[in-house]
mmCIF file of C-alpha atoms in Angstrom:
data_model
loop_
_atom_site.group_PDB
_atom_site.id
_atom_site.type_symbol
_atom_site.label_atom_id
_atom_site.label_comp_id
_atom_site.label_asym_id
_atom_site.label_seq_id
_atom_site.Cartn_x
_atom_site.Cartn_y
_atom_site.Cartn_z
ATOM 1 C CA MET A 1 11.344 -34.410 20.573
ATOM 2 C CA GLY A 2 8.997 -31.425 20.611
ATOM 3 C CA ARG A 3 10.493 -29.698 17.584
ATOM 4 C CA GLN A 4 8.347 -28.307 14.802
ATOM 5 C CA PRO A 5 8.506 -30.437 11.628
ATOM 6 C CA ARG A 6 10.456 -28.698 8.862
ATOM 7 C CA ARG A 7 8.330 -27.426 6.022
ATOM 8 C CA THR A 8 9.086 -26.123 2.568
ATOM 9 C CA PHE A 9 8.635 -22.592 1.325
ATOM 10 C CA LEU A 10 6.100 -23.930 -1.178
ATOM 11 C CA GLU A 11 3.977 -25.417 1.626
ATOM 12 C CA ALA A 12 3.905 -22.020 3.301
ATOM 13 C CA VAL A 13 2.924 -20.254 0.075
ATOM 14 C CA GLU A 14 0.096 -22.736 -0.484
ATOM 15 C CA ARG A 15 -1.246 -22.129 3.020
ATOM 16 C CA TRP A 16 -1.019 -18.357 2.509
ATOM 17 C CA ILE A 17 -2.989 -18.605 -0.744
ATOM 18 C CA ASP A 18 -5.532 -20.887 0.912
ATOM 19 C CA GLU A 19 -6.158 -18.623 3.906
ATOM 20 C CA TYR A 20 -5.830 -15.127 2.442
ATOM 21 C CA ASP A 21 -6.936 -13.082 -0.544
ATOM 22 C CA VAL A 22 -3.715 -12.708 -2.543
ATOM 23 C CA THR A 23 -5.279 -11.148 -5.636
ATOM 24 C CA SER A 24 -3.138 -8.018 -5.436
ATOM 25 C CA GLN A 25 0.099 -10.052 -5.283
ATOM 26 C CA ILE A 26 -0.621 -12.956 -7.618
ATOM 27 C CA LYS A 27 1.564 -11.519 -10.404
ATOM 28 C CA ALA A 28 4.582 -11.604 -8.107
ATOM 29 C CA ILE A 29 3.714 -14.911 -6.419
ATOM 30 C CA LYS A 30 3.923 -16.985 -9.608
ATOM 31 C CA PRO A 31 7.495 -16.036 -10.619
ATOM 32 C CA VAL A 32 8.666 -16.291 -7.000
ATOM 33 C CA ILE A 33 7.363 -19.861 -6.769
ATOM 34 C CA ALA A 34 9.025 -20.692 -10.075
ATOM 35 C CA TYR A 35 12.371 -19.339 -8.871
ATOM 36 C CA MET A 36 12.303 -20.756 -5.354
ATOM 37 C CA GLY A 37 11.270 -24.241 -6.463
ATOM 38 C CA GLU A 38 9.577 -27.049 -4.553
ATOM 39 C CA ASP A 39 12.421 -28.163 -2.300
ATOM 40 C CA VAL A 40 13.626 -24.970 -0.601
ATOM 41 C CA MET A 41 13.086 -25.370 3.133
ATOM 42 C CA LEU A 42 11.349 -22.680 5.131
ATOM 43 C CA GLY A 43 13.981 -20.836 7.155
ATOM 44 C CA MET A 44 17.382 -19.345 6.377
ATOM 45 C CA GLU A 45 17.490 -21.414 3.202
ATOM 46 C CA THR A 46 14.495 -19.393 2.025
ATOM 47 C CA VAL A 47 16.188 -16.115 2.983
ATOM 48 C CA ASP A 48 19.413 -17.016 1.172
ATOM 49 C CA LYS A 49 17.622 -18.017 -2.017
ATOM 50 C CA ALA A 50 15.445 -14.892 -1.909
ATOM 51 C CA ARG A 51 18.609 -12.789 -1.748
ATOM 52 C CA ARG A 52 19.986 -14.631 -4.788
ATOM 53 C CA MET A 53 16.680 -14.014 -6.549
ATOM 54 C CA ALA A 54 16.986 -10.279 -5.890
ATOM 55 C CA ARG A 55 20.551 -10.233 -7.242
ATOM 56 C CA ASP A 56 19.555 -12.198 -10.335
ATOM 57 C CA LEU A 57 16.632 -9.886 -11.049
ATOM 58 C CA ALA A 58 18.875 -6.856 -10.660
ATOM 59 C CA GLY A 59 21.346 -8.478 -13.056
ATOM 60 C CA GLN A 60 18.537 -8.849 -15.579
ATOM 61 C CA GLY A 61 17.894 -5.120 -15.363
ATOM 62 C CA ARG A 62 14.546 -5.448 -13.605
ATOM 63 C CA ALA A 63 13.203 -2.359 -11.850
ATOM 64 C CA GLN A 64 13.764 -2.103 -8.105
ATOM 65 C CA SER A 65 10.003 -1.873 -7.573
ATOM 66 C CA THR A 66 9.604 -5.241 -9.324
ATOM 67 C CA ILE A 67 12.357 -6.774 -7.203
ATOM 68 C CA ASN A 68 10.720 -5.386 -4.063
ATOM 69 C CA ASN A 69 7.385 -6.950 -5.029
ATOM 70 C CA HIS A 70 9.074 -10.351 -5.339
ATOM 71 C CA ILE A 71 10.875 -9.942 -2.017
ATOM 72 C CA GLN A 72 7.629 -8.848 -0.357
ATOM 73 C CA VAL A 73 6.088 -12.213 -1.231
ATOM 74 C CA VAL A 74 8.867 -14.031 0.608
ATOM 75 C CA LYS A 75 8.744 -11.630 3.569
ATOM 76 C CA ARG A 76 4.986 -12.096 3.877
ATOM 77 C CA VAL A 77 5.295 -15.878 3.928
ATOM 78 C CA LEU A 78 8.106 -15.803 6.493
ATOM 79 C CA ASN A 79 6.182 -13.400 8.730
ATOM 80 C CA LEU A 80 3.053 -15.542 8.655
ATOM 81 C CA ALA A 81 5.071 -18.695 9.318
ATOM 82 C CA TYR A 82 6.522 -17.121 12.459
ATOM 83 C CA ARG A 83 3.733 -14.918 13.827
ATOM 84 C CA GLU A 84 0.608 -16.916 13.028
ATOM 85 C CA TRP A 85 1.424 -20.511 12.155
ATOM 86 C CA GLU A 86 4.394 -21.050 14.479
ATOM 87 C CA TRP A 87 6.225 -22.903 11.733
ATOM 88 C CA LEU A 88 9.377 -20.925 12.559
ATOM 89 C CA ASP A 89 10.899 -20.333 15.972
ATOM 90 C CA ARG A 90 12.389 -16.935 15.080
ATOM 91 C CA PRO A 91 11.435 -13.994 12.842
ATOM 92 C CA LEU A 92 13.220 -14.043 9.496
ATOM 93 C CA GLY A 93 11.189 -11.651 7.368
ATOM 94 C CA ASP A 94 13.179 -8.639 8.569
ATOM 95 C CA LYS A 95 16.372 -10.147 7.184
ATOM 96 C CA LEU A 96 15.165 -9.293 3.682
ATOM 97 C CA LYS A 97 15.509 -5.636 2.755
ATOM 98 C CA LYS A 98 13.601 -3.687 0.119
ATOM 99 C CA PRO A 99 15.620 -0.647 -1.042
ATOM 100 C CA ASN A 100 13.630 2.357 -2.167
ATOM 101 C CA PRO A 101 13.338 2.302 -5.964
ATOM 102 C CA LYS A 102 15.546 4.912 -7.626
ATOM 103 C CA ASN A 103 12.870 5.297 -10.273
ATOM 104 C CA GLU A 104 10.099 5.719 -7.718
ATOM 105 C CA ARG A 105 7.350 7.795 -9.240
ATOM 106 C CA HIS A 106 4.753 9.797 -7.361
ATOM 107 C CA VAL A 107 2.067 11.736 -9.183
ATOM 108 C CA TYR A 108 -0.406 13.759 -7.151
ATOM 109 C CA LEU A 109 -3.703 14.839 -8.668
ATOM 110 C CA THR A 110 -5.215 18.097 -7.504
ATOM 111 C CA VAL A 111 -8.877 18.394 -6.616
ATOM 112 C CA GLY A 112 -9.400 20.007 -10.033
ATOM 113 C CA ASP A 113 -7.637 17.102 -11.744
ATOM 114 C CA LEU A 114 -9.830 14.612 -9.903
ATOM 115 C CA GLN A 115 -13.004 16.483 -10.792
ATOM 116 C CA ARG A 116 -12.075 16.606 -14.489
ATOM 117 C CA LEU A 117 -11.194 12.914 -14.441
ATOM 118 C CA LEU A 118 -14.521 11.937 -12.885
ATOM 119 C CA GLN A 119 -16.512 14.251 -15.140
ATOM 120 C CA ALA A 120 -14.976 12.441 -18.115
ATOM 121 C CA ILE A 121 -16.531 9.163 -16.928
ATOM 122 C CA PRO A 122 -20.157 8.665 -18.009
ATOM 123 C CA ASP A 123 -22.579 7.831 -15.212
ATOM 124 C CA THR A 124 -23.468 4.738 -17.218
ATOM 125 C CA ARG A 125 -20.119 3.283 -16.130
ATOM 126 C CA GLY A 126 -21.745 3.057 -12.708
ATOM 127 C CA ASP A 127 -19.595 1.332 -10.134
ATOM 128 C CA ASP A 128 -16.388 1.949 -12.093
ATOM 129 C CA LYS A 129 -16.831 5.654 -11.517
ATOM 130 C CA LYS A 130 -17.568 5.128 -7.807
ATOM 131 C CA ILE A 131 -14.474 2.972 -7.353
ATOM 132 C CA ILE A 132 -12.197 5.522 -9.012
ATOM 133 C CA ALA A 133 -13.613 8.294 -6.821
ATOM 134 C CA LEU A 134 -13.301 6.172 -3.674
ATOM 135 C CA ALA A 135 -9.684 5.335 -4.495
ATOM 136 C CA ALA A 136 -8.894 9.053 -4.217
ATOM 137 C CA LEU A 137 -11.053 9.581 -1.132
ATOM 138 C CA THR A 138 -9.965 6.532 0.881
ATOM 139 C CA GLY A 139 -6.561 5.518 -0.481
ATOM 140 C CA LEU A 140 -7.739 1.918 -0.910
ATOM 141 C CA ARG A 141 -5.960 -0.159 -3.512
ATOM 142 C CA GLN A 142 -7.864 -1.378 -6.546
ATOM 143 C CA GLY A 143 -7.963 -4.959 -5.245
ATOM 144 C CA GLU A 144 -9.199 -3.800 -1.839
ATOM 145 C CA LEU A 145 -12.051 -1.849 -3.409
ATOM 146 C CA LEU A 146 -13.084 -4.691 -5.696
ATOM 147 C CA SER A 147 -13.149 -7.110 -2.749
ATOM 148 C CA LEU A 148 -15.465 -5.006 -0.564
ATOM 149 C CA GLU A 149 -18.513 -6.771 0.859
ATOM 150 C CA PRO A 150 -21.514 -5.425 2.819
ATOM 151 C CA THR A 151 -19.814 -6.405 6.092
ATOM 152 C CA ASN A 152 -16.855 -4.146 5.248
ATOM 153 C CA TYR A 153 -18.896 -0.973 5.616
ATOM 154 C CA HIS A 154 -20.281 0.251 8.917
ATOM 155 C CA ASP A 155 -21.275 3.663 10.238
ATOM 156 C CA GLY A 156 -19.348 5.751 7.710
ATOM 157 C CA ARG A 157 -16.221 3.607 7.797
ATOM 158 C CA ILE A 158 -14.662 0.940 5.627
ATOM 159 C CA ILE A 159 -13.315 -1.868 7.784
ATOM 160 C CA LEU A 160 -10.894 -4.141 5.965
ATOM 161 C CA ARG A 161 -10.173 -7.616 7.305
ATOM 162 C CA PRO A 162 -6.576 -8.887 7.496
ATOM 163 C CA ASP A 163 -7.179 -11.193 4.526
ATOM 164 C CA GLN A 164 -8.160 -8.198 2.370
ATOM 165 C CA THR A 165 -5.044 -6.077 2.904
ATOM 166 C CA LYS A 166 -1.576 -6.248 1.427
ATOM 167 C CA ASN A 167 0.211 -6.443 4.779
ATOM 168 C CA GLY A 168 -2.280 -8.788 6.423
ATOM 169 C CA LYS A 169 -3.424 -6.255 9.035
ATOM 170 C CA ALA A 170 -6.962 -4.980 9.586
ATOM 171 C CA ARG A 171 -7.540 -1.356 8.608
ATOM 172 C CA VAL A 172 -10.268 1.213 9.253
ATOM 173 C CA VAL A 173 -10.731 4.113 6.842
ATOM 174 C CA PRO A 174 -13.331 6.896 7.177
ATOM 175 C CA VAL A 175 -15.476 7.739 4.159
ATOM 176 C CA PRO A 176 -16.515 11.351 3.411
ATOM 177 C CA ALA A 177 -20.213 11.914 4.081
ATOM 178 C CA ASP A 178 -21.156 12.657 0.463
ATOM 179 C CA ALA A 179 -19.523 9.416 -0.709
ATOM 180 C CA GLN A 180 -21.088 7.076 1.839
ATOM 181 C CA SER A 181 -24.139 6.354 -0.313
ATOM 182 C CA TRP A 182 -21.840 4.780 -2.917
ATOM 183 C CA LEU A 183 -21.255 1.915 -0.487
ATOM 184 C CA SER A 184 -24.915 1.057 0.081
ATOM 185 C CA ASN A 185 -25.027 -1.799 -2.441
ATOM 186 C CA LEU A 186 -21.820 -3.748 -1.995
ATOM 187 C CA PRO A 187 -20.206 -5.647 -3.559
ATOM 188 C CA PHE A 188 -19.483 -3.497 -6.570
ATOM 189 C CA THR A 189 -20.538 -4.903 -9.936
ATOM 190 C CA SER A 190 -17.259 -3.813 -11.539
ATOM 191 C CA HIS A 191 -14.542 -6.185 -12.656
ATOM 192 C CA LYS A 192 -10.859 -5.537 -13.130
ATOM 193 C CA TYR A 193 -11.163 -5.458 -16.931
ATOM 194 C CA THR A 194 -14.147 -3.055 -16.961
ATOM 195 C CA LEU A 195 -12.408 -0.782 -14.502
ATOM 196 C CA ARG A 196 -9.276 -0.775 -16.638
ATOM 197 C CA TRP A 197 -11.269 0.233 -19.732
ATOM 198 C CA THR A 198 -13.051 3.035 -17.875
ATOM 199 C CA TRP A 199 -9.791 4.311 -16.409
ATOM 200 C CA ASP A 200 -8.016 4.316 -19.766
ATOM 201 C CA GLU A 201 -10.832 6.198 -21.490
ATOM 202 C CA ALA A 202 -11.056 8.801 -18.720
ATOM 203 C CA ARG A 203 -7.351 9.608 -18.673
ATOM 204 C CA LYS A 204 -7.314 9.863 -22.467
ATOM 205 C CA ALA A 205 -10.271 12.247 -22.322
ATOM 206 C CA ILE A 206 -8.392 14.690 -20.077
ATOM 207 C CA GLY A 207 -5.075 14.268 -21.886
ATOM 208 C CA ARG A 208 -3.316 12.488 -19.015
ATOM 209 C CA THR A 209 -2.340 9.102 -20.404
ATOM 210 C CA ASP A 210 0.600 9.143 -17.981
ATOM 211 C CA LEU A 211 -1.728 8.539 -15.029
ATOM 212 C CA ARG A 212 -1.844 5.195 -13.251
ATOM 213 C CA PHE A 213 -4.621 3.952 -11.012
ATOM 214 C CA HIS A 214 -2.189 3.822 -8.080
ATOM 215 C CA ASP A 215 -1.681 7.590 -8.443
ATOM 216 C CA LEU A 216 -5.095 7.965 -6.790
ATOM 217 C CA ARG A 217 -3.624 6.419 -3.630
ATOM 218 C CA HIS A 218 -0.699 8.863 -3.714
ATOM 219 C CA SER A 219 -3.181 11.693 -4.226
ATOM 220 C CA TYR A 220 -5.091 10.587 -1.124
ATOM 221 C CA ALA A 221 -1.894 10.950 0.917
ATOM 222 C CA SER A 222 -1.398 14.410 -0.541
ATOM 223 C CA LEU A 223 -4.972 15.466 0.253
ATOM 224 C CA LEU A 224 -4.539 14.282 3.853
ATOM 225 C CA ALA A 225 -1.334 16.301 4.215
ATOM 226 C CA GLN A 226 -3.050 19.391 2.815
ATOM 227 C CA ALA A 227 -5.846 18.863 5.344
ATOM 228 C CA GLY A 228 -3.289 19.014 8.160
ATOM 229 C CA GLU A 229 -3.051 15.317 9.029
ATOM 230 C CA ASN A 230 0.292 14.087 10.352
ATOM 231 C CA MET A 231 2.458 11.320 8.968
ATOM 232 C CA THR A 232 1.373 8.809 11.623
ATOM 233 C CA THR A 233 -2.274 9.219 10.652
ATOM 234 C CA VAL A 234 -1.408 8.849 6.970
ATOM 235 C CA ARG A 235 0.550 5.682 7.782
ATOM 236 C CA ASP A 236 -2.454 4.140 9.531
ATOM 237 C CA LEU A 237 -4.972 5.128 6.865
ATOM 238 C CA LEU A 238 -2.814 3.831 4.021
ATOM 239 C CA GLY A 239 -2.053 0.641 5.925
ATOM 240 C CA HIS A 240 1.723 0.996 5.794
ATOM 241 C CA SER A 241 3.770 -1.361 7.938
ATOM 242 C CA SER A 242 5.887 1.466 9.366
ATOM 243 C CA LEU A 243 6.616 5.186 9.170
ATOM 244 C CA LEU A 244 9.646 4.305 7.073
ATOM 245 C CA VAL A 245 7.297 3.345 4.250
ATOM 246 C CA THR A 246 5.233 6.497 4.717
ATOM 247 C CA SER A 247 8.392 8.636 4.723
ATOM 248 C CA ARG A 248 8.389 8.477 0.910
ATOM 249 C CA TYR A 249 5.656 11.133 1.207
ATOM 250 C CA SER A 250 7.642 13.258 3.667
ATOM 251 C CA HIS A 251 8.024 16.163 1.225
ATOM 252 C CA ILE A 252 4.277 16.752 1.088
ATOM 253 C CA PHE A 253 4.197 17.457 4.820
ATOM 254 C CA ASP A 254 6.782 20.258 4.602
ATOM 255 C CA GLY A 255 4.225 22.899 3.720
ATOM 256 C CA GLY A 256 2.989 23.156 7.300
ATOM 257 C CA LEU A 257 6.406 23.459 8.938
ATOM 258 C CA ASP A 258 6.741 27.224 8.569
ATOM 259 C CA ALA A 259 3.394 27.730 10.288
ATOM 260 C CA VAL A 260 4.536 25.865 13.408
ATOM 261 C CA GLY A 261 6.584 28.800 14.700
ATOM 262 C CA SER A 262 3.585 31.129 14.604
ATOM 263 C CA LYS A 263 1.643 28.740 16.844
ATOM 264 C CA LEU A 264 4.205 28.859 19.663
ATOM 265 C CA PRO A 265 4.042 31.444 22.473
ATOM 266 C CA SER A 266 6.247 34.506 22.382
ATOM 267 C CA LEU A 267 8.899 34.621 25.128
ATOM 268 C CA ASN A 268 10.514 37.788 23.849
ATOM 269 C CA GLY A 269 9.135 39.825 26.760
ATOM 270 C CA ALA A 270 11.332 37.887 29.202
ATOM 271 C CA PHE A 271 14.502 39.426 27.724
ATOM 272 C CA GLY A 272 15.873 42.923 28.060
ATOM 273 C CA ALA A 273 15.790 45.267 25.100
ATOM 274 C CA ALA A 274 19.584 45.130 24.662
ATOM 275 C CA ILE A 275 19.569 41.337 24.399
ATOM 276 C CA CYS A 276 16.693 41.445 21.910
ATOM 277 C CA ASP A 277 18.670 43.935 19.798
ATOM 278 C CA GLN A 278 21.773 41.728 19.896
ATOM 279 C CA THR A 279 19.708 38.702 18.840
ATOM 280 C CA ALA A 280 18.228 40.617 15.959
ATOM 281 C CA THR A 281 21.706 41.774 14.871
ATOM 282 C CA LYS A 282 23.182 38.284 14.982
ATOM 283 C CA HIS A 283 20.353 36.672 13.094
#
């Protein structure tokens, strides 16, 4: 009678995996599939079970960031089913919330930190060293960098296809001029395991075993803020779905607030001297 046939959550996940690069989310996809099972229907039944999954994970003492990664898998599938495949007649992804992790950790490397880190990597590590540097200069995730192909680079910009990004949206990121030559022979020869070894050795060499590869992405946001870029620009360059996600970096934009007043025109001359004195006294 013109209605869409009902499909299972598992069918939707299989189509997602078939059509997109899910490398960066595969660790979360497997346990989500195991929990959701084969018979959960795509729709509110999926939403309800995802909520139970979140509660169960919290009851097991799992970190909020881990729970959010699991929920993101379900949200992604629901969004694709509605927006692209027309398997759903209403959006359901927004019904699943991802609270900010209480243990959220942001580490920002200074330019000096980054230089010391890179200097600790031998040039013989080749593309590993380039990838680590590019992570700090473009904010790309490790999976996004490893998936780069010659068609992803054009005229000083990295152009990511929807199937290469975490949120399924295309993204364009400028590359600093002195780093553009590093992209002349894509794809990179590095693999995840070689990159991990190089990263571990470099952070040990500078006495920063606390560092994580993802800290390079946070550092990129910090460098943009220091360069005077606004939060909207940072959102677009990092590929965040909304400013709400980018707001976790809001504190790094505060440094430029005090300078705003000095950029505005002075209107003091429009007031009489007595009023100016009263204002000064009150404040």
